[in-house]
XYZ file of C-alpha atoms in Angstrom:
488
model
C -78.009 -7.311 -50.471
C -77.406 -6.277 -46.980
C -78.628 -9.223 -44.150
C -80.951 -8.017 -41.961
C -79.936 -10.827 -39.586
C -76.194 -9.334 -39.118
C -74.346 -9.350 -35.922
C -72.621 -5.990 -36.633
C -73.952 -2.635 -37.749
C -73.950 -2.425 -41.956
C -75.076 0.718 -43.927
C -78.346 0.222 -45.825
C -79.065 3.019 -48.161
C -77.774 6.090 -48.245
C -79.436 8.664 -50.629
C -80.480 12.337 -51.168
C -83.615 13.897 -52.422
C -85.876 17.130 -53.002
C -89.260 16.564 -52.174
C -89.920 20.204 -54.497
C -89.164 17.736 -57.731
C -91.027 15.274 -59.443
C -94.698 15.920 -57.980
C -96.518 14.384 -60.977
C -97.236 10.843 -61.364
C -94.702 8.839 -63.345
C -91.720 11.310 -62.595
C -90.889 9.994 -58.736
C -87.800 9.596 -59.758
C -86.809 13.344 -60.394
C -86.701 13.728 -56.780
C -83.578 11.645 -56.239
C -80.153 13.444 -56.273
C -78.309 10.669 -55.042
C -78.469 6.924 -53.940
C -76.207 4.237 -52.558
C -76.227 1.390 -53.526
C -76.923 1.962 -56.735
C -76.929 -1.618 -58.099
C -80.945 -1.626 -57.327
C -83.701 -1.119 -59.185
C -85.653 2.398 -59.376
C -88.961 1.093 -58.092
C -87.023 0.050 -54.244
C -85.251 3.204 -54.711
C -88.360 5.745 -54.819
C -90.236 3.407 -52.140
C -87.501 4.674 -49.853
C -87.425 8.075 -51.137
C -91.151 7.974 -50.609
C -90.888 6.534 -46.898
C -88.666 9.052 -45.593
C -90.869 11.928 -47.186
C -93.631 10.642 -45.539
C -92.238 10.395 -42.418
C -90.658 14.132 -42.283
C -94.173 15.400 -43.380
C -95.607 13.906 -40.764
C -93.085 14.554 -38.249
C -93.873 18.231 -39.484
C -97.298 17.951 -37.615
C -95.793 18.030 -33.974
C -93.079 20.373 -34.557
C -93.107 22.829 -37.715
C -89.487 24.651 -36.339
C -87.154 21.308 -36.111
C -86.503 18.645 -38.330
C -87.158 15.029 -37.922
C -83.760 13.652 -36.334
C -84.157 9.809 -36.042
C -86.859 6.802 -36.546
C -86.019 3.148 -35.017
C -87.658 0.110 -36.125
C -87.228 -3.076 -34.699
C -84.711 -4.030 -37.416
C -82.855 -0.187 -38.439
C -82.433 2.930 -37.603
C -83.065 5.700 -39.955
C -81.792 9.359 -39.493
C -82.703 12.816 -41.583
C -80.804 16.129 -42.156
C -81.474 19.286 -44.246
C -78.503 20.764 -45.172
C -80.264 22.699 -47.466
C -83.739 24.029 -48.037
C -86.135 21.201 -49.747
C -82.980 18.856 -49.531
C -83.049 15.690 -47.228
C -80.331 13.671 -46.830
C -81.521 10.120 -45.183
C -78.981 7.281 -43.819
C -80.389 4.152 -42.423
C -78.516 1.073 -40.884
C -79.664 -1.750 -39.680
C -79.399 -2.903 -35.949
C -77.071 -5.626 -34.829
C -78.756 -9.129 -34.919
C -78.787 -10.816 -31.065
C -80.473 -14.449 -30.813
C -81.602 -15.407 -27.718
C -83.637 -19.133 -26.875
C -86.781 -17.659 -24.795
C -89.787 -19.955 -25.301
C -90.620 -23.166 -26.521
C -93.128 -23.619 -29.070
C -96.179 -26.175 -29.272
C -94.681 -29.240 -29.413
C -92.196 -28.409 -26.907
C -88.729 -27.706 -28.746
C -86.711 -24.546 -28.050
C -87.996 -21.451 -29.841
C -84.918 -19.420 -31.022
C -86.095 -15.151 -31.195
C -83.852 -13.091 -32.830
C -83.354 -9.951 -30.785
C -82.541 -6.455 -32.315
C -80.000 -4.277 -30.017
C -79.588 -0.747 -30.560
C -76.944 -0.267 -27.780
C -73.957 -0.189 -29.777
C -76.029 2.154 -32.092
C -75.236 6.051 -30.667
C -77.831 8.256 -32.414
C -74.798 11.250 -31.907
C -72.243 9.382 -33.793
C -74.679 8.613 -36.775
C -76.416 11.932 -37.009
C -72.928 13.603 -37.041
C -71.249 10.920 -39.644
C -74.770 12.091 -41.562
C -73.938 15.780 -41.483
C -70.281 15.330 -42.021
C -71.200 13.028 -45.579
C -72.899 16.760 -46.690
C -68.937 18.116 -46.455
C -67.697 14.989 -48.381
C -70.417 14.932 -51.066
C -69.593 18.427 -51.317
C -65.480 17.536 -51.675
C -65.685 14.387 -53.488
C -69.338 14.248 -55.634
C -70.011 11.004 -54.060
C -67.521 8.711 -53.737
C -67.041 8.765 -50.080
C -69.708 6.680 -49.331
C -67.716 3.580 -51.302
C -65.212 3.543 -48.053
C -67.009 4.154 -44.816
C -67.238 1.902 -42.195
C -69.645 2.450 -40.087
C -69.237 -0.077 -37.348
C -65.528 1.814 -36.925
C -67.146 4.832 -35.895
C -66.566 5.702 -32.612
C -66.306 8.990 -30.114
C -64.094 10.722 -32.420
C -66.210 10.660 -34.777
C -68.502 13.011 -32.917
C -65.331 15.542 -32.373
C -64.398 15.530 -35.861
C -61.034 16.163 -34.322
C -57.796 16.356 -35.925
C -54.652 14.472 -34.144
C -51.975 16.572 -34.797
C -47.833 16.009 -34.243
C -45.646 18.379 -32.779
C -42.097 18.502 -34.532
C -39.365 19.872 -33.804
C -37.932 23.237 -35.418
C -35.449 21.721 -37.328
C -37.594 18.828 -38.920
C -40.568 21.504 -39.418
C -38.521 24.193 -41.033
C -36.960 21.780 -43.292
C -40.404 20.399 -44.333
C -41.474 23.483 -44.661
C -38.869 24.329 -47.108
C -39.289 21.364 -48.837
C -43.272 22.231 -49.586
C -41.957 25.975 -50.469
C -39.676 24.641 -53.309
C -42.319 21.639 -54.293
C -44.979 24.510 -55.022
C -42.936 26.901 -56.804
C -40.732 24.386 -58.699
C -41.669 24.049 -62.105
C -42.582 20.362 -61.670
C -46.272 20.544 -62.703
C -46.153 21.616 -66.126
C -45.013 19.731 -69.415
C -41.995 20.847 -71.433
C -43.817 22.987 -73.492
C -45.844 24.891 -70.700
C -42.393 25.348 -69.012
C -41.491 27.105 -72.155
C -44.587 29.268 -72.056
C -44.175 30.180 -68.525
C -40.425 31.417 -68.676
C -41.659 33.909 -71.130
C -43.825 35.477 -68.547
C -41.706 38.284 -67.261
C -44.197 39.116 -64.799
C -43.781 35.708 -62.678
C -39.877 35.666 -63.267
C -39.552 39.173 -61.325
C -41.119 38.004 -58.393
C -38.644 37.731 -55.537
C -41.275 35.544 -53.520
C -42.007 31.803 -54.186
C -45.642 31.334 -55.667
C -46.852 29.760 -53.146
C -47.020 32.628 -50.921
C -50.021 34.085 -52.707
C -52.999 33.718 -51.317
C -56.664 32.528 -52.148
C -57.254 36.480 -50.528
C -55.345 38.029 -53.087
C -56.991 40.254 -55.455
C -57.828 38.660 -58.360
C -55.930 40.565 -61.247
C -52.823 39.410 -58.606
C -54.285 35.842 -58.236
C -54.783 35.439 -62.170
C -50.864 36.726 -62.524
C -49.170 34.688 -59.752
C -51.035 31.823 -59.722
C -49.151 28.940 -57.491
C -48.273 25.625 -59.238
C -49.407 23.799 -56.371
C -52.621 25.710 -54.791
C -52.518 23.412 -51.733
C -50.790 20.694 -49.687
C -51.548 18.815 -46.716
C -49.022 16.115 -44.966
C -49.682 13.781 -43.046
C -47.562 10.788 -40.575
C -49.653 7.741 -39.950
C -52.833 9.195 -38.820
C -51.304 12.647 -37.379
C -51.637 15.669 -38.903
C -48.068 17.732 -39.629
C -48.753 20.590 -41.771
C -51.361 22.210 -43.945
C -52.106 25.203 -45.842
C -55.755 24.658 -46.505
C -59.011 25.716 -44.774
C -59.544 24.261 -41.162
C -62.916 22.807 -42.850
C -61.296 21.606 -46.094
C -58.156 20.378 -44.446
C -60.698 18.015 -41.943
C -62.134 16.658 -44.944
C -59.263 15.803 -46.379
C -57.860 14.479 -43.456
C -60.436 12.393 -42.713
C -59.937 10.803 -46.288
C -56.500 10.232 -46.055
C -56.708 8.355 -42.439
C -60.093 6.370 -43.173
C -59.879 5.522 -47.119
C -56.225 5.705 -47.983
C -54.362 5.212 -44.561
C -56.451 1.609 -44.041
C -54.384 -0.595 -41.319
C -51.798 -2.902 -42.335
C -53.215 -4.326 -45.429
C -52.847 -1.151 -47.282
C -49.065 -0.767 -46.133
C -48.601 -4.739 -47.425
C -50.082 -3.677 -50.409
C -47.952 -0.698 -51.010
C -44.623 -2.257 -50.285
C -45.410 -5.024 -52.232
C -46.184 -2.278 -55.141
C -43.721 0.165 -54.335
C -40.433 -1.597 -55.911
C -41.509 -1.177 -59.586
C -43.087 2.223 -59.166
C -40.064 4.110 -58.135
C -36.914 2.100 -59.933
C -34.983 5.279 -61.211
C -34.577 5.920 -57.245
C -31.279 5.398 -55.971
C -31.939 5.294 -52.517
C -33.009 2.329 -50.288
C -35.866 3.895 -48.358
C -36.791 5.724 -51.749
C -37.953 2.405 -53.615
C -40.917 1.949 -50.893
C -42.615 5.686 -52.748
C -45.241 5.617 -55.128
C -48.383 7.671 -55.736
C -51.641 6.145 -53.747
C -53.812 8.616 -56.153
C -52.628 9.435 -59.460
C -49.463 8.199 -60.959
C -49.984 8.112 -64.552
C -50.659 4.613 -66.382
C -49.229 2.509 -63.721
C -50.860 4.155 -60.930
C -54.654 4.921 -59.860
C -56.976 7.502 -61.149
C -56.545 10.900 -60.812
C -59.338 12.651 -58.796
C -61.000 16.060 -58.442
C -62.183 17.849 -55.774
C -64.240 20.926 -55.104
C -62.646 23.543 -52.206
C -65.130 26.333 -50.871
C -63.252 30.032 -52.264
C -63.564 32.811 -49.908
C -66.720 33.504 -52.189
C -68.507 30.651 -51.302
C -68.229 29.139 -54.958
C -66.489 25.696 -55.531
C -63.292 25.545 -56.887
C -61.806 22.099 -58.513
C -58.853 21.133 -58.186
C -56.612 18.007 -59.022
C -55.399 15.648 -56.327
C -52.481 13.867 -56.086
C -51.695 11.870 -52.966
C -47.677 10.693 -52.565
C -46.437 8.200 -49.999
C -43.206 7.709 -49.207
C -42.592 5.394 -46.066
C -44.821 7.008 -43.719
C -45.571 10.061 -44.851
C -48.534 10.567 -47.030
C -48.379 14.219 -49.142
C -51.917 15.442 -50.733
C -51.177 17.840 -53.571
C -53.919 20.006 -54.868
C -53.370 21.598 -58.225
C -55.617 24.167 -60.165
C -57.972 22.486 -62.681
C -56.771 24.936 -65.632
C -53.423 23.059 -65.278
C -52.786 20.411 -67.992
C -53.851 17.343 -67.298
C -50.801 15.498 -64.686
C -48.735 13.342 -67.439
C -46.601 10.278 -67.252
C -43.235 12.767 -67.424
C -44.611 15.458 -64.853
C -45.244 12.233 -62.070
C -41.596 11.063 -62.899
C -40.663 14.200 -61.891
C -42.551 14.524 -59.041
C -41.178 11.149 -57.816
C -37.681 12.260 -58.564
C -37.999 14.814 -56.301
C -40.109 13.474 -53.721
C -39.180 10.131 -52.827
C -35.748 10.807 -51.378
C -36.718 13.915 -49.436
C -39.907 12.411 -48.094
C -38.139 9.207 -46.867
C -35.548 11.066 -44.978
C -38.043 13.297 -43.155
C -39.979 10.291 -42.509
C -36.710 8.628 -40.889
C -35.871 11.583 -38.856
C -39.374 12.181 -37.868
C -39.475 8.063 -36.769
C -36.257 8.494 -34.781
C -37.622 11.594 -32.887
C -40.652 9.909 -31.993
C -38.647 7.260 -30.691
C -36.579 9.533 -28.904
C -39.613 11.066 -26.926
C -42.196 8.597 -26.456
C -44.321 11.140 -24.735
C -45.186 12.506 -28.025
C -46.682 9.270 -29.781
C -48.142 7.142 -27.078
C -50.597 5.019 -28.687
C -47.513 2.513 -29.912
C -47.281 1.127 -27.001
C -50.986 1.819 -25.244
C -51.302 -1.606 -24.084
C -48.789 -1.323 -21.483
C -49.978 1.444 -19.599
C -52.266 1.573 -16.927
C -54.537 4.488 -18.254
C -56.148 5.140 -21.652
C -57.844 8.422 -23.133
C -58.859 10.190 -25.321
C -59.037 14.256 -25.591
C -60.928 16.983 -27.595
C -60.424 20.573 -28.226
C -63.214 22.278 -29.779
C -61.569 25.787 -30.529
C -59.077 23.949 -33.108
C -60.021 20.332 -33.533
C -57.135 18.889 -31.874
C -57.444 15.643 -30.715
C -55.176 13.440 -28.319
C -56.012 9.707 -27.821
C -54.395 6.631 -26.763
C -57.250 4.216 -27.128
C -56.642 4.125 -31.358
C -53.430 1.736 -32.958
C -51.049 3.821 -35.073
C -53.626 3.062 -37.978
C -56.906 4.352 -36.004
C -58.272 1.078 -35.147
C -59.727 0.130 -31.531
C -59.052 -3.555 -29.813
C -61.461 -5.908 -28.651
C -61.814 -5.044 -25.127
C -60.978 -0.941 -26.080
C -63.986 -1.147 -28.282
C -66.157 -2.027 -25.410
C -64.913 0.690 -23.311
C -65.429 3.062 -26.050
C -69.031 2.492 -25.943
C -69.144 3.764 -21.708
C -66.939 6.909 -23.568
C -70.307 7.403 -26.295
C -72.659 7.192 -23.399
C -71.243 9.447 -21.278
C -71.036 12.010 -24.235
C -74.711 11.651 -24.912
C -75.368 12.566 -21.669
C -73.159 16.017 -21.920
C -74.765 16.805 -25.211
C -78.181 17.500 -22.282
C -76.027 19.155 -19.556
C -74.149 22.341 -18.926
C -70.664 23.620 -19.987
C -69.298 22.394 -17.246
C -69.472 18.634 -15.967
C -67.961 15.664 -15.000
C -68.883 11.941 -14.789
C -67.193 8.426 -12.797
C -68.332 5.192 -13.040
C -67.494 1.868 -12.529
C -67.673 -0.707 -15.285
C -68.646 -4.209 -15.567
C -64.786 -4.967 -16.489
C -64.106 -3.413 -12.620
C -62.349 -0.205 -14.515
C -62.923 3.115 -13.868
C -64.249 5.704 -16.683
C -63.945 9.617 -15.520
C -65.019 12.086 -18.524
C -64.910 15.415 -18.158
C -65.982 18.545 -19.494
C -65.207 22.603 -19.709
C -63.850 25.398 -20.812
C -64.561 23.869 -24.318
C -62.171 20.810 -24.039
C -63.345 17.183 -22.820
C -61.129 14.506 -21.614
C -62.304 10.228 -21.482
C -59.845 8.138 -19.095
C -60.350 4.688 -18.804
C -58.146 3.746 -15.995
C -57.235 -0.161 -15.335
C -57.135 -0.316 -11.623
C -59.666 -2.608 -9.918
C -58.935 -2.412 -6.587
C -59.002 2.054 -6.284
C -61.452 3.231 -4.325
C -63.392 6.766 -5.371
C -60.213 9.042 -3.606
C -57.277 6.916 -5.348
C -59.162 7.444 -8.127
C -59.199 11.113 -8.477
C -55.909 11.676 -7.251
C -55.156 9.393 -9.933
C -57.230 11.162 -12.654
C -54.951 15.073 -11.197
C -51.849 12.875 -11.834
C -53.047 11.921 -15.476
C -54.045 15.180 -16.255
C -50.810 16.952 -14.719
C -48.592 15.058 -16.823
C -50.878 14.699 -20.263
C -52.806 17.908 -20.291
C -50.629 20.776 -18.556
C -51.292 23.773 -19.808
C -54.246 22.745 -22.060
C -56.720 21.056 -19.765
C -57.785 22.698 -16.765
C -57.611 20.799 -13.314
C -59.336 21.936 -10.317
């Protein structure tokens, strides 16, 4: 049961309904497609369904062309989307709790009020973390909504950016080559498919791993060179390296590695503390801290499926498999008419995995290290500026204001919220614009946007005066954004 009376912002209900089903009395319950939590009882559940119908019909009224967006109470905030026709998807949250001593009552005592604040509530931020669940309901059948966290969500949640990491050629080539091999090794099949499969003189005369073949391929070619390993996606901490998938399918997946899987410092506790026995045929030092965060066999989790939009517009399923060594994370995606991952077949995997993966992660640490300008956000705290950048033509994202692990401090947290305001305000305004205040922490806040890119700088300098503070804002963006931000 979720307390009304909270001091932070906590999901309520979540759920998904077609107001086309279940018209006749006694069959409400027809209409729902989906509801979380689901530990309540079916009367609560179509009282809510029922709310939010009534409320889109009679938003329908005043505007028969657009959609009901939002509806605040004193207590929670409720907000609609229709991804598809006759299909509503509602989220509601309730309001942080504020109590304030106002009034005194009748016999003179101190009254205490509780107050409701919606300011650290950003009707962009939910409405686009309600759109985006349509993508992971899609991708998952559900079991997103068991992780999110919605008082985490911030301005890049609006972006649904990616942060990406630049290698070098020799690390990426040899990554590359490493995936190459991975997906046309015959790793994912049992003893006796491996036996099968060298029989096929077809696949043995191709001079071209099997990876190379495309979801674009005709199918009589697709049906004959069908890749072990469809699809991979890797991942260093919360940056993106490399992946072969969709740009919208590799975002959702990226977004469920960094904010399920990749969860601060408990998870990485948790996974050295697991690691030892899960990898014990490794020789290597750095290969005992491996294991698989999503599959694994017995000892491991459960494997899980997911659904990737084909070129056709039909869902595909696919197994996934998610390997960390160190701090690399690898997502695997393998075709559903494979066998079923065994105990032998993740052996192998680890065999082959752990060592390579914890070198690359080594080398990739020490280059990091050797260039700080690449991976700022280590040591964020020590510099006098903060920001955080968005480009809409590929996703990529560039902040400093996020830990290695995503996660905002106290006082960045605060400032984050000037950084949601401000983007509200573009969402009314022109291509081009640009915004400078003053905060009540006596920092500066310049945002800017154009030529599809935006830029948030907090800047820690108290005693700059409006010119300082430009020239100040040329300098960041001169030596951060060269060549991919412009500056007047």
């Amino acid at each position: 049961m979720v307390d009304l009376n909270s001091k932070s912002i906590e999901l309520l209900n979540f759920f998904i309904y077609n107001d086309t089903f279940g018209l006749k009395e006694g069959r409400e319950q027809e209409k729902i497609f989906f509801y979380y939590p689901n530990d309540i009882n079916v009367d609560r559940k179509i009282k809510e369904v029922g709310l939010s119908q009534a409320i889109v019909n009679f938003s329908r009224i005043f505007n028969k062309f657009d959609q009901v967006k939002c509806l605040k109470t004193e207590k929670t905030k409720r907000y609609f989307y229709s991804p598809e026709p006759d299909f509503w998807m509602c989220l509601t949250v309730a309001l942080p709790a504020v109590d304030t001593v106002n009034r005194e009552n009748n016999r003179g005592e101190p009254e205490t009020m509780i107050d409701y604040s919606d300011d650290d509530v950003f009707d962009g931020i939910y409405q686009t973390v309600l759109q985006r669940s349509y993508g992971f309901l899609m991708y998952f059948y559900g079991r997103y909504w068991h992780d999110v966290k919605l008082p985490a969500c911030d301005i890049t949640c609006v972006f649904e950016g990616i942060q990406f990491l630049p290698l070098d050629k020799d690390t990426y080539l040899r990554l590359q080559s490493l995936l190459l091999r991975l997906e046309a090794s015959s790793l994912f099949h049992n003893k006796e498919d491996q036996k099968d499969s060298s029989n096929n003189v077809i696949s043995r005369s191709l001079d071209v791993p099997m990876s190379l073949v495309g979801i674009n391929d005709p199918p009589e070619n697709r049906a004959i060179r069908k890749p072990f390993a469809c699809y991979t996606l890797l991942t260093y901490l919360s940056f993106l390296v490399c992946s072969n998938l969709s740009q919208q399918d590799t975002h959702t997946l990226y977004e469920h590695v960094t904010q399920s899987l990749l969860s601060g410092k408990k998870n990485e506790e948790d996974h050295l503390s697991h690691s030892l026995g899960a990898t014990q045929h490794n020789t290597n030092h750095n290969a005992r801290f491996c294991r698989f965060l999503v599959g694994g066999g017995a000892s491991g989790t459960p494997l899980q499926k997911v659904h990737l939009t084909g070129p056709d517009q039909t869902l595909d399923r696919y197994y996934l498999l998610v390997y960390k060594a160190l701090d690399i994370m690898l997502c695997i995606l393998l075709p559903i008419e494979l066998p079923t991952p065994s105990d032998e077949m993740y052996k192998n995997i680890d065999e082959f995995l752990a060592v390579r993966l914890s070198s690359l992660s080594s080398d990739i640490k020490e280059a990091i290290i050797s260039n700080r300008r690449l991976y700022t956000t280590e040591k964020a705290d020590l510099v006098p500026h903060k920001f955080v950048y968005f480009n809409q033509i590929n996703l990529a994202t560039k902040t400093t204001m996020h830990d290695k692990f995503g996660l905002l401090s106290r006082d960045d947290a605060q400032h984050m919220k000037y950084f949601c305001d401000i983007n509200d305000d573009f969402q009314t305004t022109g291509d081009y614009c640009e915004s400078l205040i003053k905060t009540r922490q006596d920092t500066w806040v310049f945002a800017k946007k154009g030529n599809e890119r935006e830029v948030y700088i907090l800047i820690n300098q108290k005693n700059f005066n409006l010119a300082e503070i430009y020239t100040e804002v040329t300098r960041i963006c001169n030596e951060q954004f060269v060549n991919i931000f412009f500056v007047e």
